[in-house]
Short mmCIF file of C-alpha atoms in Angstrom, two decimals:
data_model
loop_
_atom_site.label_atom_id
_atom_site.label_comp_id
_atom_site.label_asym_id
_atom_site.label_seq_id
_atom_site.Cartn_x
_atom_site.Cartn_y
_atom_site.Cartn_z
CA MET A 9 22.32 -23.31 -20.89
CA PRO A 10 21.11 -19.39 -21.41
CA SER A 11 19.94 -20.38 -24.80
CA ILE A 12 16.66 -22.35 -23.37
CA GLN A 13 16.63 -20.81 -20.41
CA PRO A 14 13.22 -19.27 -21.51
CA VAL A 15 11.66 -21.72 -22.68
CA VAL A 16 11.69 -23.79 -19.71
CA MET A 17 10.97 -20.66 -18.17
CA CYS A 18 7.72 -20.72 -19.90
CA VAL A 19 7.56 -24.42 -18.98
CA MET A 20 7.32 -23.89 -15.60
CA LYS A 21 4.95 -20.86 -15.95
CA HIS A 22 2.71 -23.06 -17.08
CA LEU A 23 2.28 -26.67 -15.05
CA PRO A 24 -0.14 -26.03 -12.35
CA LYS A 25 2.18 -27.46 -9.91
CA VAL A 26 6.42 -27.72 -10.38
CA PRO A 27 7.88 -30.16 -8.02
CA GLU A 28 9.62 -29.17 -4.95
CA LYS A 29 12.80 -30.17 -6.25
CA LYS A 30 12.75 -28.08 -9.06
CA LEU A 31 11.36 -24.65 -6.80
CA LYS A 32 14.88 -25.36 -4.49
CA LEU A 33 17.00 -24.82 -7.57
CA VAL A 34 14.99 -22.08 -8.38
CA MET A 35 15.51 -20.27 -5.25
CA ALA A 36 18.74 -21.52 -4.88
CA ASP A 37 19.84 -19.33 -8.68
CA LYS A 38 19.38 -15.41 -7.76
CA ASP A 39 19.49 -15.48 -11.15
CA LEU A 40 16.91 -18.12 -12.00
CA TYR A 41 14.58 -16.83 -9.32
CA LYS A 42 14.54 -13.09 -10.52
CA ALA A 43 13.97 -14.28 -14.42
CA CYS A 44 11.06 -16.98 -13.07
CA ALA A 45 7.44 -15.86 -13.79
CA VAL A 46 5.82 -14.97 -11.30
CA GLU A 47 3.32 -17.98 -11.07
CA VAL A 48 6.57 -20.01 -10.20
CA LYS A 49 7.07 -17.02 -7.63
CA ARG A 50 3.80 -18.15 -5.85
CA GLN A 51 4.32 -21.13 -5.36
CA ILE A 52 7.89 -20.77 -3.74
CA TRP A 53 6.15 -17.90 -1.21
CA GLN A 54 3.38 -19.61 -0.18
CA ASP A 55 5.51 -21.94 1.37
CA ASN A 56 8.32 -19.37 2.76
CA GLN A 57 7.06 -16.37 4.06
CA ALA A 58 10.32 -14.65 5.01
CA LEU A 59 11.17 -14.76 1.19
CA PHE A 60 7.63 -13.85 0.47
CA GLY A 61 7.77 -10.96 3.39
CA ASP A 62 10.84 -9.86 2.13
CA GLU A 63 8.92 -9.00 -2.00
CA VAL A 64 6.10 -7.27 -0.30
CA SER A 65 7.98 -4.73 2.33
CA PRO A 66 9.07 -2.83 -0.36
CA LEU A 67 5.67 -2.44 -1.64
CA LEU A 68 4.18 -1.50 1.81
CA LYS A 69 6.84 1.20 2.36
CA GLN A 70 5.94 2.89 -1.14
CA TYR A 71 2.73 2.83 -0.03
CA ILE A 72 2.83 4.49 3.35
CA LEU A 73 5.28 6.96 1.16
CA GLU A 74 3.30 7.67 -1.01
CA LYS A 75 -0.09 8.78 1.13
CA GLU A 76 2.10 10.53 3.16
CA ASN A 77 2.95 12.32 0.05
CA THR A 78 -0.21 13.26 -0.66
CA LEU A 79 -0.65 14.87 3.06
CA PHE A 80 2.06 16.49 3.23
CA SER A 81 1.65 18.10 -0.60
CA ASN A 82 2.36 21.29 -1.31
CA ASP A 83 -0.86 21.57 -3.84
CA ILE A 84 -3.13 23.30 -1.45
CA SER A 85 -6.84 22.87 -2.66
CA VAL A 86 -10.67 22.01 -0.87
CA LEU A 87 -11.55 20.51 -4.50
CA HIS A 88 -8.69 18.34 -4.95
CA ASN A 89 -8.00 17.24 -1.23
CA PHE A 90 -6.49 13.40 0.21
CA PHE A 91 -9.95 12.37 -0.17
CA SER A 92 -10.71 13.19 -3.64
CA PRO A 93 -9.98 10.40 -6.25
CA SER A 94 -12.12 7.30 -5.76
CA PRO A 95 -12.03 4.08 -4.72
CA LYS A 96 -11.62 2.38 -8.06
CA THR A 97 -9.14 5.39 -8.92
CA ARG A 98 -7.21 4.37 -5.74
CA ARG A 99 -6.71 0.77 -6.94
CA GLN A 100 -5.43 1.73 -9.93
CA GLY A 101 -2.04 2.67 -7.63
CA GLU A 102 0.50 0.60 -8.90
CA VAL A 103 1.30 -0.58 -5.33
CA VAL A 104 -2.05 -2.40 -4.86
CA GLN A 105 -1.87 -3.61 -8.36
CA LYS A 106 1.67 -5.26 -7.86
CA LEU A 107 0.44 -7.14 -4.80
CA THR A 108 -3.02 -7.93 -6.55
CA GLN A 109 -0.82 -9.65 -9.33
CA MET A 110 1.52 -11.24 -6.61
CA ILE A 111 -1.19 -12.90 -4.92
CA GLY A 112 -2.72 -14.14 -7.89
CA LYS A 113 -5.81 -16.65 -6.62
CA ASN A 114 -3.75 -18.10 -3.99
CA VAL A 115 -5.89 -17.91 -0.62
CA LYS A 116 -2.50 -18.55 1.46
CA LEU A 117 -0.43 -15.60 -0.67
CA TYR A 118 -3.62 -13.78 0.84
CA ASP A 119 -3.49 -14.31 4.21
CA MET A 120 0.18 -13.57 4.86
CA VAL A 121 0.03 -10.16 3.55
CA LEU A 122 -3.19 -9.76 5.91
CA GLN A 123 -1.41 -10.78 8.71
CA PHE A 124 1.51 -8.12 7.35
CA LEU A 125 -0.79 -5.53 6.80
CA ARG A 126 -2.07 -6.68 10.47
CA THR A 127 1.30 -6.29 12.11
CA LEU A 128 2.83 -3.03 10.79
CA PHE A 129 -0.45 -1.87 11.53
CA LEU A 130 -0.22 -3.05 15.59
CA ARG A 131 3.76 -2.00 15.52
CA THR A 132 2.85 1.63 13.89
CA ARG A 133 -0.61 2.20 14.60
CA ASN A 134 -0.27 4.10 11.20
CA VAL A 135 -3.93 3.97 9.26
CA HIS A 136 -2.51 3.42 6.40
CA TYR A 137 -2.63 -0.36 6.57
CA CYS A 138 -6.50 -0.61 7.14
CA THR A 139 -7.26 1.58 3.38
CA LEU A 140 -4.56 -1.04 2.13
CA ARG A 141 -6.58 -3.76 3.10
CA ALA A 142 -9.86 -2.33 1.67
CA GLU A 143 -8.23 -1.69 -1.41
CA LEU A 144 -6.89 -4.94 -1.85
CA LEU A 145 -9.68 -7.03 -1.46
CA MET A 146 -11.84 -5.10 -3.59
CA SER A 147 -8.89 -4.98 -6.76
CA LEU A 148 -8.88 -8.91 -6.35
CA HIS A 149 -13.30 -7.74 -6.09
CA ASP A 150 -13.01 -5.95 -9.51
CA LEU A 151 -10.95 -8.88 -11.33
CA GLU A 152 -13.61 -11.28 -10.07
CA ILE A 153 -11.08 -14.03 -8.03
CA SER A 154 -14.17 -15.89 -6.53
CA GLU A 155 -11.48 -18.35 -4.95
CA ILE A 156 -10.39 -14.69 -2.15
CA CYS A 157 -13.77 -13.60 -2.24
CA THR A 158 -15.86 -15.41 -1.06
CA VAL A 159 -13.07 -16.81 1.48
CA ASP A 160 -12.67 -13.32 3.40
CA PRO A 161 -16.24 -13.24 5.66
CA CYS A 162 -15.56 -9.29 5.09
CA HIS A 163 -16.09 -8.80 1.17
CA LYS A 164 -19.90 -8.59 0.87
CA PHE A 165 -19.40 -5.38 4.50
CA THR A 166 -16.06 -3.98 2.51
CA TRP A 167 -18.49 -3.96 -1.26
CA CYS A 168 -21.38 -1.65 0.05
CA LEU A 169 -19.00 0.53 2.11
CA ASP A 170 -16.88 0.75 -1.06
CA ALA A 171 -20.12 2.08 -2.06
CA CYS A 172 -20.80 4.45 0.30
CA ILE A 173 -17.37 5.59 -0.07
CA ARG A 174 -17.35 6.62 -3.81
CA GLU A 175 -21.00 8.80 -3.01
CA LYS A 176 -19.30 10.00 0.30
CA PHE A 177 -22.26 9.68 1.67
CA VAL A 178 -24.18 6.32 4.16
CA ASP A 179 -27.63 6.59 2.53
CA ASN A 180 -30.66 4.75 4.50
CA LYS A 181 -30.33 1.62 2.30
CA ARG A 182 -26.55 0.66 2.51
CA ALA A 183 -26.86 1.27 6.02
CA ARG A 184 -29.38 -1.42 6.49
CA GLU A 185 -27.10 -4.15 4.64
CA LEU A 186 -24.30 -2.55 6.85
CA GLN A 187 -26.34 -3.05 9.91
CA GLY A 188 -27.26 -6.70 8.48
CA PHE A 189 -23.41 -7.65 8.40
CA LEU A 190 -22.66 -6.15 11.75
CA ASP A 191 -25.43 -7.52 13.48
CA GLY A 192 -24.51 -11.64 11.72
CA VAL A 193 -21.75 -11.88 13.25
CA LYS A 194 -22.39 -15.04 15.16
CA LYS A 195 -21.20 -16.14 18.68
CA GLY A 196 -17.76 -18.19 18.03
CA GLN A 197 -16.66 -16.03 14.90
CA GLU A 198 -16.28 -13.20 16.49
CA GLN A 199 -13.15 -12.53 15.58
CA VAL A 200 -14.16 -11.55 11.86
CA LEU A 201 -14.82 -8.15 14.04
CA GLY A 202 -11.21 -7.54 14.41
CA ASP A 203 -11.11 -7.65 10.43
CA LEU A 204 -14.42 -5.42 10.32
CA SER A 205 -13.04 -3.15 12.40
CA MET A 206 -9.86 -2.68 10.56
CA ILE A 207 -11.97 -2.30 6.80
CA LEU A 208 -13.77 0.80 9.22
CA CYS A 209 -10.72 2.12 10.40
CA ASP A 210 -9.60 2.96 7.23
CA PRO A 211 -9.61 6.87 6.44
CA PHE A 212 -11.67 6.49 3.85
CA ALA A 213 -14.54 5.21 5.75
CA ILE A 214 -14.12 7.63 8.90
CA ASN A 215 -14.28 10.18 6.80
CA THR A 216 -17.20 9.24 5.13
CA LEU A 217 -19.43 7.87 8.21
CA ALA A 218 -17.72 11.19 9.87
CA LEU A 219 -19.48 13.16 6.87
CA SER A 220 -22.41 11.52 7.08
CA THR A 221 -23.11 12.22 10.81
CA ILE A 222 -22.70 15.59 10.47
CA ARG A 223 -25.27 15.84 7.75
CA HIS A 224 -27.19 13.85 9.68
CA LEU A 225 -27.13 16.12 12.38
CA GLN A 226 -28.10 18.99 10.36
CA ASP A 227 -31.22 17.14 9.21
CA LEU A 228 -32.44 16.58 12.65
CA VAL A 229 -32.42 20.24 13.49
CA GLY A 230 -34.68 20.58 10.51
CA GLN A 231 -37.09 17.69 12.08
CA ASP A 232 -37.34 19.01 15.66
CA THR A 233 -36.04 15.33 15.72
CA LEU A 234 -32.51 14.40 19.23
CA PRO A 235 -29.97 12.29 18.17
CA ARG A 236 -30.86 8.51 20.18
CA GLU A 237 -34.22 9.01 18.41
CA SER A 238 -32.45 8.00 14.78
CA PRO A 239 -31.34 4.63 13.87
CA ASP A 240 -29.08 5.83 11.05
CA LEU A 241 -27.78 7.88 12.91
CA LEU A 242 -26.93 5.50 16.21
CA LEU A 243 -26.03 3.17 13.59
CA LEU A 244 -23.21 5.79 11.89
CA LEU A 245 -21.50 6.01 15.44
CA ARG A 246 -21.92 2.06 15.83
CA MET A 247 -19.85 1.82 13.18
CA LEU A 248 -17.18 5.06 13.73
CA SER A 249 -16.58 3.45 17.34
CA LEU A 250 -15.79 0.34 15.88
CA GLY A 251 -13.71 1.27 13.43
CA GLN A 252 -11.51 3.83 16.18
CA GLY A 253 -11.66 0.91 18.30
CA ALA A 254 -9.60 -1.31 15.51
CA TRP A 255 -6.50 -1.14 17.05
CA ASP A 256 -7.27 -2.03 20.22
CA MET A 257 -9.18 -5.50 19.48
CA ILE A 258 -6.59 -6.65 18.09
CA ASP A 259 -4.44 -5.54 20.57
CA SER A 260 -6.06 -7.02 23.04
CA GLN A 261 -7.64 -9.76 20.87
CA VAL A 262 -10.79 -9.07 22.57
CA PHE A 263 -13.08 -9.53 19.73
CA LYS A 264 -16.05 -7.11 21.24
CA GLU A 265 -17.77 -4.19 19.92
CA PRO A 266 -16.89 -0.89 22.52
CA LYS A 267 -19.50 0.52 23.60
CA MET A 268 -21.06 3.60 22.81
CA GLU A 269 -20.69 5.92 25.41
CA ALA A 270 -24.47 7.41 26.48
CA GLU A 271 -23.30 10.99 27.22
CA LEU A 272 -22.16 10.74 23.83
CA ILE A 273 -25.84 10.60 22.24
CA THR A 274 -27.42 12.75 25.13
CA LYS A 275 -24.93 15.73 25.12
CA PHE A 276 -22.31 16.33 23.03
CA LEU A 277 -24.56 15.46 19.69
CA PRO A 278 -27.65 17.62 21.02
CA MET A 279 -24.16 20.82 22.03
CA LEU A 280 -23.27 19.97 18.03
CA MET A 281 -27.08 20.67 17.24
CA SER A 282 -26.92 24.22 19.44
CA PHE A 283 -23.83 25.16 17.11
CA VAL A 284 -26.48 24.38 14.05
CA VAL A 285 -29.51 26.74 15.82
CA ASP A 286 -26.73 29.40 16.88
CA ASP A 287 -25.89 29.97 13.42
CA HIS A 288 -29.20 30.01 12.26
CA THR A 289 -30.36 32.57 14.63
CA PHE A 290 -27.82 34.97 13.81
CA ASN A 291 -27.98 35.03 10.12
CA VAL A 292 -31.70 35.27 10.73
CA ASP A 293 -31.24 38.36 13.62
CA GLN A 294 -28.86 39.67 11.07
CA LYS A 295 -31.35 40.42 8.02
CA LEU A 296 -33.99 41.87 10.48
CA PRO A 297 -34.39 45.48 10.58
CA SER A 298 -32.50 46.68 13.46
CA GLU A 299 -35.05 49.11 15.20
CA GLU A 300 -33.37 50.70 18.53
CA LYS A 301 -32.01 47.60 19.40
CA GLY A 302 -27.97 47.43 18.62
CA PRO A 303 -26.77 43.46 16.71
CA ILE A 304 -26.85 40.95 18.26
CA PRO A 305 -23.50 39.33 19.00
CA TYR A 306 -22.24 36.21 17.69
CA PRO A 307 -22.02 33.90 20.64
CA SER A 308 -18.13 34.10 21.20
CA THR A 309 -17.92 31.04 24.20
CA ILE A 310 -18.12 27.59 24.37
CA PRO A 311 -19.29 25.38 27.01
CA GLU A 312 -16.92 23.49 28.87
CA ALA A 313 -18.63 20.57 28.65
CA PHE A 314 -17.38 20.65 24.37
CA THR A 315 -13.96 21.30 25.31
CA LYS A 316 -14.02 17.90 28.29
CA PHE A 317 -15.55 16.13 25.25
CA LEU A 318 -13.26 16.64 22.77
CA GLN A 319 -10.17 15.89 25.34
CA GLU A 320 -11.60 12.67 26.70
CA ASN A 321 -14.16 10.89 23.89
CA ARG A 322 -12.43 9.65 20.27
CA ILE A 323 -15.94 10.00 18.58
CA ALA A 324 -16.40 12.84 19.97
CA CYS A 325 -13.48 14.28 18.88
CA GLU A 326 -13.75 13.15 15.60
CA ILE A 327 -17.36 14.29 14.87
CA GLY A 328 -16.14 17.88 16.39
CA LEU A 329 -12.88 17.83 14.19
CA TYR A 330 -15.47 17.22 11.46
CA TYR A 331 -17.87 19.41 12.20
CA ILE A 332 -15.06 22.28 12.26
CA LEU A 333 -14.37 21.45 8.72
CA HIS A 334 -17.49 21.85 7.86
CA ILE A 335 -18.01 25.54 9.05
CA THR A 336 -14.82 26.22 7.69
CA LYS A 337 -15.92 24.71 4.53
CA GLN A 338 -18.62 27.15 4.69
CA ARG A 339 -16.79 30.48 5.06
CA ASN A 340 -18.13 30.50 8.50
CA LYS A 341 -15.38 32.38 10.10
CA ASN A 342 -17.88 33.54 13.15
CA ALA A 343 -18.37 29.55 14.39
CA PHE A 344 -14.84 28.52 13.20
CA LEU A 345 -12.88 31.52 15.74
CA ARG A 346 -15.82 30.20 18.31
CA LEU A 347 -14.86 26.81 18.39
CA LEU A 348 -10.82 27.13 17.82
CA PRO A 349 -9.52 27.03 21.12
CA ALA A 350 -11.11 23.45 21.81
CA LEU A 351 -8.71 22.33 19.69
CA VAL A 352 -5.48 23.21 21.47
CA GLU A 353 -5.58 20.23 23.63
CA THR A 354 -7.88 16.87 22.14
CA PHE A 355 -8.05 13.15 22.56
CA SER A 356 -4.36 11.65 21.39
CA ASP A 357 -3.50 15.07 19.46
CA LEU A 358 -6.20 14.71 17.01
CA ALA A 359 -6.53 18.25 15.61
CA PHE A 360 -2.65 18.02 15.03
CA SER A 361 -3.29 14.50 13.11
CA ASP A 362 -2.19 14.72 9.61
CA ILE A 363 -5.39 14.15 8.50
CA PHE A 364 -7.29 16.92 10.22
CA LEU A 365 -4.58 19.30 9.24
CA HIS A 366 -4.82 18.33 5.75
CA LEU A 367 -8.56 18.56 5.04
CA LEU A 368 -7.91 22.17 7.30
CA THR A 369 -5.05 23.76 5.90
CA GLY A 370 -7.02 23.04 2.45
CA ASN A 371 -10.65 24.71 3.70
CA LEU A 372 -8.59 27.49 5.37
CA THR A 373 -8.19 28.51 1.31
CA LEU A 374 -11.71 29.36 1.02
CA LEU A 375 -10.95 32.11 3.96
CA GLY A 376 -8.53 33.73 2.29
CA ASP A 377 -9.19 36.99 2.77
CA GLU A 378 -9.36 36.87 6.64
CA PHE A 379 -5.67 35.97 6.83
CA ALA A 380 -5.47 39.90 6.54
CA LEU A 381 -6.86 40.63 9.98
CA GLU A 382 -4.99 40.54 12.56
CA GLU A 383 -7.27 38.92 15.09
CA PHE A 384 -8.19 36.39 12.53
CA CYS A 385 -4.28 35.13 12.65
CA THR A 386 -3.35 35.31 16.05
CA SER A 387 -6.53 33.31 16.57
CA LEU A 388 -5.65 30.59 14.21
CA PHE A 389 -1.55 31.02 14.31
CA ASP A 390 -0.59 31.94 18.11
CA GLY A 391 -3.89 30.27 19.15
CA PHE A 392 -3.66 27.11 17.78
CA PHE A 393 -0.68 26.32 15.15
CA LEU A 394 2.52 27.64 17.17
CA THR A 395 1.06 26.28 19.99
CA ALA A 396 2.37 22.59 18.64
CA CYS A 397 4.79 23.51 16.40
CA SER A 398 7.63 23.26 18.34
CA ARG A 399 6.68 19.79 19.80
CA LYS A 400 4.99 18.25 16.84
CA GLU A 401 6.83 18.51 13.11
CA ASN A 402 3.92 17.70 11.25
CA VAL A 403 1.99 20.84 12.84
CA HIS A 404 5.52 22.77 11.26
CA ARG A 405 5.00 21.68 7.76
CA HIS A 406 1.32 22.14 7.57
CA VAL A 407 1.44 25.68 8.79
CA LEU A 408 4.35 26.12 6.43
CA ARG A 409 2.41 24.51 3.66
CA LEU A 410 -0.36 26.89 4.14
CA LEU A 411 1.70 30.50 4.18
CA LEU A 412 3.52 29.00 0.99
CA HIS A 413 -0.18 29.04 -0.58
CA LEU A 414 -1.67 32.48 1.17
CA HIS A 415 1.60 34.70 2.27
CA HIS A 416 -0.15 36.81 0.38
CA LYS A 417 -2.97 37.43 1.85
CA VAL A 418 -1.57 37.45 5.46
CA ALA A 419 -0.42 41.47 6.80
CA PRO A 420 3.43 42.14 6.10
CA ALA A 421 3.94 42.64 9.63
CA LYS A 422 2.24 39.51 11.11
CA LEU A 423 3.70 37.32 8.31
CA GLU A 424 7.22 38.67 9.28
CA SER A 425 6.60 37.89 13.10
CA LEU A 426 5.08 34.34 11.50
CA GLN A 427 8.93 33.61 9.76
CA LYS A 428 10.57 34.66 12.55
CA ALA A 429 8.65 31.69 14.91
CA LEU A 430 8.91 29.18 12.16
CA GLU A 431 12.83 29.20 11.74
CA PRO A 432 13.83 25.97 11.72
CA THR A 433 15.98 24.51 14.69
CA LYS A 434 18.93 22.64 14.58
CA GLN A 435 16.58 19.56 15.26
CA SER A 436 14.17 20.31 12.51
CA GLY A 437 13.82 17.39 10.01
CA GLU A 438 14.77 18.24 6.05
CA ALA A 439 11.49 18.35 4.68
CA VAL A 440 10.87 21.83 7.56
CA LYS A 441 14.21 23.33 5.80
CA GLU A 442 13.21 23.01 2.74
CA LEU A 443 9.68 24.22 3.65
CA TYR A 444 10.82 27.26 4.89
CA ASN A 445 13.43 27.87 2.58
CA GLN A 446 10.79 27.77 -0.41
CA LEU A 447 9.02 29.98 1.96
CA THR A 448 11.44 32.39 2.31
CA GLU A 449 12.77 33.01 -1.16
CA LYS A 450 8.77 33.51 -1.81
CA LEU A 451 8.82 36.47 0.50
CA GLU A 452 12.93 37.83 -0.84
CA LEU A 453 10.41 37.96 -4.41
CA ARG A 454 7.72 39.61 -2.83
CA LYS A 455 10.14 42.46 -1.54
CA PRO A 456 10.73 45.18 -3.93
CA SER A 457 14.04 45.57 -5.33
CA PRO A 458 15.79 49.45 -4.42
CA ALA A 459 15.18 50.32 -8.01
CA GLU A 460 11.63 50.13 -7.79
CA VAL A 461 11.49 51.65 -4.74
CA THR A 462 10.09 55.40 -5.79
CA GLU A 463 12.06 57.88 -3.29
CA THR A 464 10.25 60.56 -1.09
CA PRO A 465 10.56 64.01 -3.58
CA SER A 466 12.57 66.29 -1.52
CA MET A 467 11.23 69.37 0.16
CA GLU A 468 14.14 71.82 -1.39
CA LEU A 469 14.80 73.22 -4.42
CA PRO A 470 17.51 71.83 -7.10
CA LEU A 471 20.93 73.51 -6.81
CA PRO A 472 21.59 76.15 -9.91
CA THR A 473 23.59 74.17 -12.39
CA VAL A 474 27.35 75.89 -12.35
CA PRO A 475 28.40 75.31 -16.21
CA THR A 476 31.87 73.41 -16.90
CA PRO A 477 34.72 75.06 -18.60
CA ALA A 478 34.07 73.87 -21.51
CA SER A 479 30.81 75.28 -22.42
CA ARG A 480 32.18 79.32 -22.45
#
């Protein structure tokens, strides 16, 4: 009887354990299943992984779509980017909140969601699943769901890392704590490294570790200290390495920390520090009174070894890319143009990944006035972006996003050639076509209308007016 159905549903909701027979009746009737409370559904789901998977799957798709929409947003800004929202704000998102509610205090359902995330991460290599893994755990932490937090071995590590992500920096105290968790993985429990690596593979964690690494390197320059002499820096590299190796570890099921290449510490990082020194030297030289000698030009070449590291070493590539983001944010055009050629070929095409291009396009808005210069545009567009546009649709989209924002700064001749080069092909997706149409419309609006075009005054004398017969 429909009239008493709400009463029955309410009673079932408050039963700690609904009889199996009744759960099967609810499962068999679509309307009943839809109407029953989440407390009852949890009891159904925990013994029916396929049904739970059907409920969770659309939420996971929605989550990934939301992340991608943020990365491809037309609002390009250095202040408000993908990494701007605080961890607590991100956890208030619809998907995380719904999943948290679906899980409740049920450890079995929590484990199922983690298994879905691992499987999808393995299948797609999409790092946003790693973000969701951390966000979900911290959402349960916010609600003080001790039934789950106490049994997840990653809880305290994730909690400490979450505080670092909030500050966008790993300070000495938290570094010691994080190291303690990593060193505390006991023999026979190495499998926890798989989950820790997934937590560290979260782009928000990688971003924090990489920013902290760049900051440490700058401090070391001022202290005349080599990278190998800094325990804090070595810990950051250890965590970056663990995070970047997450997919391989979970795929191979070999739960062992990746071995750090000595040359990363003894050759690559000192090379980055030498770039910082080059900048300081150049800036000091510019301030000195120039006597008879001409000004010292900014170094234009890059060591071959730097390019090789970016191509062959994942950690070096990640740190190198973050250093380039750093100098762009500082409006250091010379350093940017010097290192840009090294980005054409990088490890796994990381320089053409959405996260890097999203951050780079945002930082490039600070160099807006440089877009009027032919040399700058040729280096950036022809030398970098356009080398990948035809084979990578995401790059095509990011270039169009950038031009939609900065087209008014680009020289007209260059803008015209870029418009031709970026014209979508038949194979281009709808997103590229839509962005290109938006750019074309903006450029059309900028063109002066015929009425506005002032005609060149004629050099000939005007003809005398002939009176009409009516005026005689």
